[in-house]
Amino acid sequence: MKLIVSDMDGTLLNQTWRISEENKQAILEAQKQGIEFVIATGRPYTNVTAILEEAGISCPVISLNGAETRDVEGNLLASQPLSKEQVRNVHNILLEEDMYFELMTSIGAFSLSEERCRAISRYIALRELPDLLEEEREKIVNMMFAERVRNENCKFVDSFEPLLEDNDIVILKIFALTTYEDRLVKADARLRKLDGLAITSSGHENLEVNNLNGHKGYAVLEYAKSKGIDASEIMAMGDSYNDLTMLTSVGRGVAMANASEHIRNQVAYTTKRNTESGVAHAIYEMLASRVQNV
């Protein structure tokens, strides 16, 4: 393997949305052995870099599901934006289905409701951290919310119209969430009737809308091609449906133990849960197989 690609949420990050020491050391060891490491995530670039800097890791980043690719210095290498017509069509459907959603743009994230954003953050924390006392969980929710607003340059606005009318603002991804399954199902069905979109999900309660080529599989293979790396020489790790395009297009696709059975059945390799430093386990297993094959 010459390239390792890892998703973040549910994969590289643990239950408190941090990189464990075990995962950090495994990544550094792979880099030391001359293997390139790349992040491929649905998160915006500025959110990713804050987490990487805290862990002491430097690497290229494929962000917003593949809408942007940046090198280790942060220089933009590739972009797959949505057209304003696509954004407006999606915007109208999501409003009609009463979905909470955000526009991820070249100048940060935009939301119509801070209250709904907080409420969904609280719901996700309840699911991810069920054993914590309510007071402790609320502290984590507030901390994560503040970090997200800061790191993603998130702004709360009364209308998206100014963004839709401003040709200087590039819209890269639309991120929609709801705690109501019927709304999610209806919105998903309507969005899939639109042309030129990649529609995926990174959780039970969300939809992620990108340009047709704005997905991880396309971005990973294009980046590898620019480095002269064949698909067979790539290992990719992930847990969600927005990871499938890259997991199934590389030589060594690795699903996390916390991934759904459907995702695990699509790939040849599995590893431990994200809360058990499964990324480190997968990297060391791959490194050991390289030695045996020499």
CSV table of C-alpha atoms in Angstrom, one decimal:
chain,number,residue,atom,x,y,z
A,1,MET,CA,0.0,0.0,0.0
A,2,LYS,CA,1.2,3.5,-0.9
A,3,LEU,CA,-1.8,5.5,0.3
A,4,ILE,CA,-4.0,5.3,3.4
A,5,VAL,CA,-7.3,7.2,3.4
A,6,SER,CA,-9.5,7.5,6.5
A,7,ASP,CA,-12.9,8.9,7.2
A,8,MET,CA,-13.3,10.9,10.4
A,9,ASP,CA,-16.7,10.6,12.2
A,10,GLY,CA,-17.3,7.0,13.3
A,11,THR,CA,-13.9,6.0,12.0
A,12,LEU,CA,-10.8,8.0,13.0
A,13,LEU,CA,-12.6,9.9,15.8
A,14,ASN,CA,-13.6,8.4,19.1
A,15,GLN,CA,-16.9,9.0,21.0
A,16,THR,CA,-15.7,12.5,22.1
A,17,TRP,CA,-14.8,13.3,18.5
A,18,ARG,CA,-11.1,13.3,19.0
A,19,ILE,CA,-8.2,11.2,17.6
A,20,SER,CA,-6.9,8.7,20.1
A,21,GLU,CA,-3.3,8.4,20.9
A,22,GLU,CA,-3.2,4.9,19.4
A,23,ASN,CA,-4.6,6.1,16.1
A,24,LYS,CA,-2.2,9.0,16.1
A,25,GLN,CA,0.9,6.8,16.6
A,26,ALA,CA,-0.3,4.3,13.9
A,27,ILE,CA,-0.7,7.2,11.4
A,28,LEU,CA,2.7,8.6,12.2
A,29,GLU,CA,4.3,5.1,11.9
A,30,ALA,CA,2.7,4.7,8.4
A,31,GLN,CA,4.0,8.1,7.3
A,32,LYS,CA,7.5,7.2,8.7
A,33,GLN,CA,7.4,4.1,6.5
A,34,GLY,CA,6.8,6.3,3.4
A,35,ILE,CA,3.0,5.7,3.1
A,36,GLU,CA,0.9,8.8,2.5
A,37,PHE,CA,-2.0,9.4,4.8
A,38,VAL,CA,-5.1,11.4,3.7
A,39,ILE,CA,-8.3,12.4,5.4
A,40,ALA,CA,-11.6,12.0,3.5
A,41,THR,CA,-14.5,13.4,5.4
A,42,GLY,CA,-17.9,15.1,5.1
A,43,ARG,CA,-16.6,17.8,7.4
A,44,PRO,CA,-15.4,21.2,6.1
A,45,TYR,CA,-11.7,21.7,5.8
A,46,THR,CA,-11.4,24.2,8.7
A,47,ASN,CA,-13.1,21.8,11.0
A,48,VAL,CA,-10.7,19.0,10.0
A,49,THR,CA,-7.5,21.0,10.4
A,50,ALA,CA,-8.4,22.1,14.0
A,51,ILE,CA,-8.7,18.4,15.0
A,52,LEU,CA,-5.5,17.4,13.1
A,53,GLU,CA,-3.5,20.2,14.7
A,54,GLU,CA,-4.6,19.2,18.1
A,55,ALA,CA,-3.4,15.6,17.4
A,56,GLY,CA,-0.1,16.7,15.8
A,57,ILE,CA,-0.9,15.2,12.4
A,58,SER,CA,-0.2,16.8,9.0
A,59,CYS,CA,-1.7,15.5,5.9
A,60,PRO,CA,-3.8,16.3,2.8
A,61,VAL,CA,-7.5,16.6,3.3
A,62,ILE,CA,-10.5,15.6,1.1
A,63,SER,CA,-13.4,17.5,2.7
A,64,LEU,CA,-17.2,17.9,2.3
A,65,ASN,CA,-17.4,14.3,0.9
A,66,GLY,CA,-15.0,15.1,-2.0
A,67,ALA,CA,-16.2,18.6,-2.9
A,68,GLU,CA,-12.7,19.9,-2.1
A,69,THR,CA,-9.2,18.4,-2.0
A,70,ARG,CA,-6.3,20.3,-0.4
A,71,ASP,CA,-2.7,19.5,0.0
A,72,VAL,CA,-0.8,19.4,3.3
A,73,GLU,CA,-0.2,23.1,3.1
A,74,GLY,CA,-3.9,23.8,2.5
A,75,ASN,CA,-3.6,24.7,-1.1
A,76,LEU,CA,-6.8,23.9,-3.1
A,77,LEU,CA,-6.1,21.0,-5.6
A,78,ALA,CA,-9.6,20.2,-6.8
A,79,SER,CA,-13.2,21.4,-6.3
A,80,GLN,CA,-16.6,20.0,-7.3
A,81,PRO,CA,-19.1,22.7,-6.4
A,82,LEU,CA,-22.9,22.6,-6.8
A,83,SER,CA,-24.5,24.9,-9.4
A,84,LYS,CA,-26.8,27.6,-8.0
A,85,GLU,CA,-29.7,26.0,-9.9
A,86,GLN,CA,-29.0,22.6,-8.2
A,87,VAL,CA,-28.8,24.4,-4.8
A,88,ARG,CA,-32.1,26.1,-5.3
A,89,ASN,CA,-33.9,22.9,-6.3
A,90,VAL,CA,-32.5,21.1,-3.2
A,91,HIS,CA,-33.2,24.1,-1.0
A,92,ASN,CA,-36.9,24.2,-2.0
A,93,ILE,CA,-37.4,20.5,-1.4
A,94,LEU,CA,-35.8,20.6,2.0
A,95,LEU,CA,-37.9,23.6,3.1
A,96,GLU,CA,-41.1,21.9,1.9
A,97,GLU,CA,-40.2,18.8,3.9
A,98,ASP,CA,-39.3,20.8,7.0
A,99,MET,CA,-35.7,19.5,7.1
A,100,TYR,CA,-33.1,21.4,9.0
A,101,PHE,CA,-30.2,22.0,6.6
A,102,GLU,CA,-27.0,23.9,6.2
A,103,LEU,CA,-25.2,25.3,3.1
A,104,MET,CA,-21.5,24.6,3.2
A,105,THR,CA,-19.8,27.3,1.2
A,106,SER,CA,-16.4,28.7,0.2
A,107,ILE,CA,-16.7,31.2,3.1
A,108,GLY,CA,-18.2,28.9,5.8
A,109,ALA,CA,-21.4,27.2,6.8
A,110,PHE,CA,-24.8,28.9,6.9
A,111,SER,CA,-27.8,27.9,8.9
A,112,LEU,CA,-31.4,29.2,9.3
A,113,SER,CA,-31.8,28.2,12.9
A,114,GLU,CA,-29.3,28.1,15.8
A,115,GLU,CA,-32.0,26.6,18.0
A,116,ARG,CA,-32.6,23.6,15.7
A,117,CYS,CA,-28.9,23.1,15.2
A,118,ARG,CA,-28.4,22.9,19.0
A,119,ALA,CA,-31.4,20.6,19.4
A,120,ILE,CA,-30.1,18.1,16.8
A,121,SER,CA,-26.6,18.3,18.4
A,122,ARG,CA,-28.2,17.3,21.7
A,123,TYR,CA,-30.1,14.4,20.1
A,124,ILE,CA,-26.9,13.0,18.5
A,125,ALA,CA,-25.0,13.4,21.8
A,126,LEU,CA,-27.8,11.5,23.6
A,127,ARG,CA,-27.4,8.6,21.1
A,128,GLU,CA,-23.6,8.6,21.1
A,129,LEU,CA,-23.1,9.2,24.9
A,130,PRO,CA,-26.0,7.5,26.6
A,131,ASP,CA,-24.1,6.6,29.7
A,132,LEU,CA,-23.2,10.1,30.7
A,133,LEU,CA,-25.2,12.1,33.2
A,134,GLU,CA,-27.3,14.8,31.6
A,135,GLU,CA,-25.2,17.6,33.1
A,136,GLU,CA,-22.0,16.1,31.7
A,137,ARG,CA,-23.6,15.4,28.3
A,138,GLU,CA,-24.9,19.0,28.1
A,139,LYS,CA,-21.3,20.3,28.7
A,140,ILE,CA,-20.0,18.3,25.8
A,141,VAL,CA,-22.9,19.4,23.6
A,142,ASN,CA,-22.1,23.1,24.4
A,143,MET,CA,-18.4,22.5,23.9
A,144,MET,CA,-18.9,20.8,20.5
A,145,PHE,CA,-21.4,23.3,19.4
A,146,ALA,CA,-19.1,26.2,20.2
A,147,GLU,CA,-16.1,24.4,18.4
A,148,ARG,CA,-18.2,23.8,15.4
A,149,VAL,CA,-19.4,27.3,15.0
A,150,ARG,CA,-15.9,28.6,15.4
A,151,ASN,CA,-14.1,26.1,13.3
A,152,GLU,CA,-16.6,26.1,10.4
A,153,ASN,CA,-17.1,29.8,10.5
A,154,CYS,CA,-20.8,29.0,10.9
A,155,LYS,CA,-23.3,31.8,10.5
A,156,PHE,CA,-27.0,31.9,11.4
A,157,VAL,CA,-29.1,33.9,8.8
A,158,ASP,CA,-32.8,34.6,8.2
A,159,SER,CA,-32.7,33.6,4.6
A,160,PHE,CA,-30.4,31.7,2.1
A,161,GLU,CA,-31.5,34.0,-0.8
A,162,PRO,CA,-28.5,36.3,-0.6
A,163,LEU,CA,-26.2,33.3,-0.9
A,164,LEU,CA,-28.2,31.9,-3.8
A,165,GLU,CA,-27.9,35.2,-5.6
A,166,ASP,CA,-24.2,35.9,-5.0
A,167,ASN,CA,-22.1,34.4,-7.8
A,168,ASP,CA,-18.9,35.0,-5.8
A,169,ILE,CA,-20.0,32.5,-3.1
A,170,VAL,CA,-19.4,28.9,-4.1
A,171,ILE,CA,-21.7,26.3,-2.5
A,172,LEU,CA,-20.0,23.0,-2.1
A,173,LYS,CA,-22.4,20.8,-0.1
A,174,ILE,CA,-25.8,20.8,1.5
A,175,PHE,CA,-26.1,19.0,4.8
A,176,ALA,CA,-29.6,18.1,6.0
A,177,LEU,CA,-30.7,16.6,9.3
A,178,THR,CA,-34.0,15.6,11.0
A,179,THR,CA,-35.1,13.4,13.9
A,180,TYR,CA,-38.2,12.5,12.0
A,181,GLU,CA,-37.7,9.4,9.8
A,182,ASP,CA,-40.7,10.1,7.6
A,183,ARG,CA,-39.3,13.6,6.6
A,184,LEU,CA,-36.0,12.0,5.8
A,185,VAL,CA,-37.5,9.3,3.6
A,186,LYS,CA,-39.7,11.7,1.7
A,187,ALA,CA,-36.9,14.3,1.2
A,188,ASP,CA,-34.5,11.5,0.1
A,189,ALA,CA,-36.9,10.2,-2.5
A,190,ARG,CA,-37.6,13.6,-4.0
A,191,LEU,CA,-33.9,14.6,-4.1
A,192,ARG,CA,-33.0,11.4,-5.9
A,193,LYS,CA,-35.2,12.5,-8.8
A,194,LEU,CA,-33.0,15.5,-9.4
A,195,ASP,CA,-30.2,15.1,-12.0
A,196,GLY,CA,-26.5,15.7,-11.4
A,197,LEU,CA,-26.3,15.0,-7.7
A,198,ALA,CA,-24.5,12.6,-5.4
A,199,ILE,CA,-26.8,11.9,-2.4
A,200,THR,CA,-25.3,10.0,0.6
A,201,SER,CA,-25.6,9.8,4.4
A,202,SER,CA,-23.1,9.7,7.3
A,203,GLY,CA,-25.7,8.9,9.9
A,204,HIS,CA,-29.3,7.7,10.6
A,205,GLU,CA,-30.7,11.2,10.6
A,206,ASN,CA,-29.0,13.0,7.8
A,207,LEU,CA,-28.7,13.5,4.1
A,208,GLU,CA,-25.6,14.9,2.3
A,209,VAL,CA,-26.0,16.5,-1.1
A,210,ASN,CA,-23.0,17.1,-3.4
A,211,ASN,CA,-22.2,17.5,-7.1
A,212,LEU,CA,-22.3,14.2,-9.0
A,213,ASN,CA,-18.5,14.0,-8.8
A,214,GLY,CA,-18.4,15.4,-5.3
A,215,HIS,CA,-18.0,12.0,-3.6
A,216,LYS,CA,-15.1,10.4,-1.8
A,217,GLY,CA,-14.5,7.6,-4.4
A,218,TYR,CA,-13.9,10.1,-7.2
A,219,ALA,CA,-11.8,12.5,-5.1
A,220,VAL,CA,-9.6,9.7,-3.7
A,221,LEU,CA,-8.9,8.1,-7.1
A,222,GLU,CA,-8.2,11.5,-8.7
A,223,TYR,CA,-5.8,12.4,-5.9
A,224,ALA,CA,-4.0,9.1,-6.2
A,225,LYS,CA,-3.8,9.4,-9.9
A,226,SER,CA,-2.0,12.8,-9.5
A,227,LYS,CA,0.5,11.0,-7.3
A,228,GLY,CA,1.0,8.1,-9.7
A,229,ILE,CA,-0.7,5.7,-7.3
A,230,ASP,CA,-2.9,2.9,-8.6
A,231,ALA,CA,-6.2,2.1,-6.9
A,232,SER,CA,-4.8,-1.3,-5.9
A,233,GLU,CA,-2.2,0.5,-3.8
A,234,ILE,CA,-4.8,2.3,-1.6
A,235,MET,CA,-6.3,1.4,1.7
A,236,ALA,CA,-9.4,3.2,2.7
A,237,MET,CA,-11.3,3.1,6.0
A,238,GLY,CA,-14.9,4.1,6.8
A,239,ASP,CA,-18.2,3.4,8.5
A,240,SER,CA,-21.0,5.2,6.6
A,241,TYR,CA,-22.8,5.2,3.3
A,242,ASN,CA,-20.8,8.3,2.2
A,243,ASP,CA,-17.7,6.1,2.5
A,244,LEU,CA,-18.9,3.3,0.2
A,245,THR,CA,-17.6,4.9,-3.1
A,246,MET,CA,-14.1,4.9,-1.8
A,247,LEU,CA,-14.2,1.6,0.2
A,248,THR,CA,-15.3,-0.3,-2.9
A,249,SER,CA,-13.0,1.4,-5.4
A,250,VAL,CA,-9.6,0.8,-3.7
A,251,GLY,CA,-7.4,-2.2,-3.2
A,252,ARG,CA,-8.0,-2.6,0.5
A,253,GLY,CA,-11.4,-1.3,1.7
A,254,VAL,CA,-11.8,-1.6,5.5
A,255,ALA,CA,-15.1,-1.2,7.3
A,256,MET,CA,-15.3,-0.3,11.0
A,257,ALA,CA,-17.0,-2.8,13.3
A,258,ASN,CA,-19.5,-0.1,14.1
A,259,ALA,CA,-20.5,0.1,10.4
A,260,SER,CA,-23.8,-1.4,9.4
A,261,GLU,CA,-23.9,-5.0,8.2
A,262,HIS,CA,-24.6,-3.8,4.6
A,263,ILE,CA,-21.5,-1.7,4.5
A,264,ARG,CA,-19.3,-4.4,6.1
A,265,ASN,CA,-20.5,-6.9,3.5
A,266,GLN,CA,-19.3,-4.6,0.7
A,267,VAL,CA,-15.6,-4.9,1.6
A,268,ALA,CA,-13.0,-7.6,2.2
A,269,TYR,CA,-11.7,-6.3,5.5
A,270,THR,CA,-13.1,-5.1,8.8
A,271,THR,CA,-11.5,-3.7,11.9
A,272,LYS,CA,-12.4,-2.8,15.5
A,273,ARG,CA,-14.8,0.0,16.4
A,274,ASN,CA,-13.9,3.7,16.2
A,275,THR,CA,-14.1,3.7,20.0
A,276,GLU,CA,-11.5,1.0,20.1
A,277,SER,CA,-8.9,2.7,17.9
A,278,GLY,CA,-9.9,0.6,14.9
A,279,VAL,CA,-7.9,2.7,12.5
A,280,ALA,CA,-4.7,1.9,14.4
A,281,HIS,CA,-5.6,-1.8,14.4
A,282,ALA,CA,-6.2,-1.7,10.6
A,283,ILE,CA,-3.0,0.2,9.9
A,284,TYR,CA,-0.8,-2.1,11.9
A,285,GLU,CA,-2.5,-5.2,10.3
A,286,MET,CA,-1.8,-3.8,6.9
A,287,LEU,CA,1.8,-2.9,7.8
A,288,ALA,CA,2.4,-6.5,9.1
A,289,SER,CA,1.0,-8.0,5.9
A,290,ARG,CA,3.5,-5.8,3.9
A,291,VAL,CA,6.4,-7.3,5.8
A,292,GLN,CA,5.1,-10.9,5.3
A,293,ASN,CA,4.8,-10.3,1.6
A,294,VAL,CA,8.3,-9.0,1.1
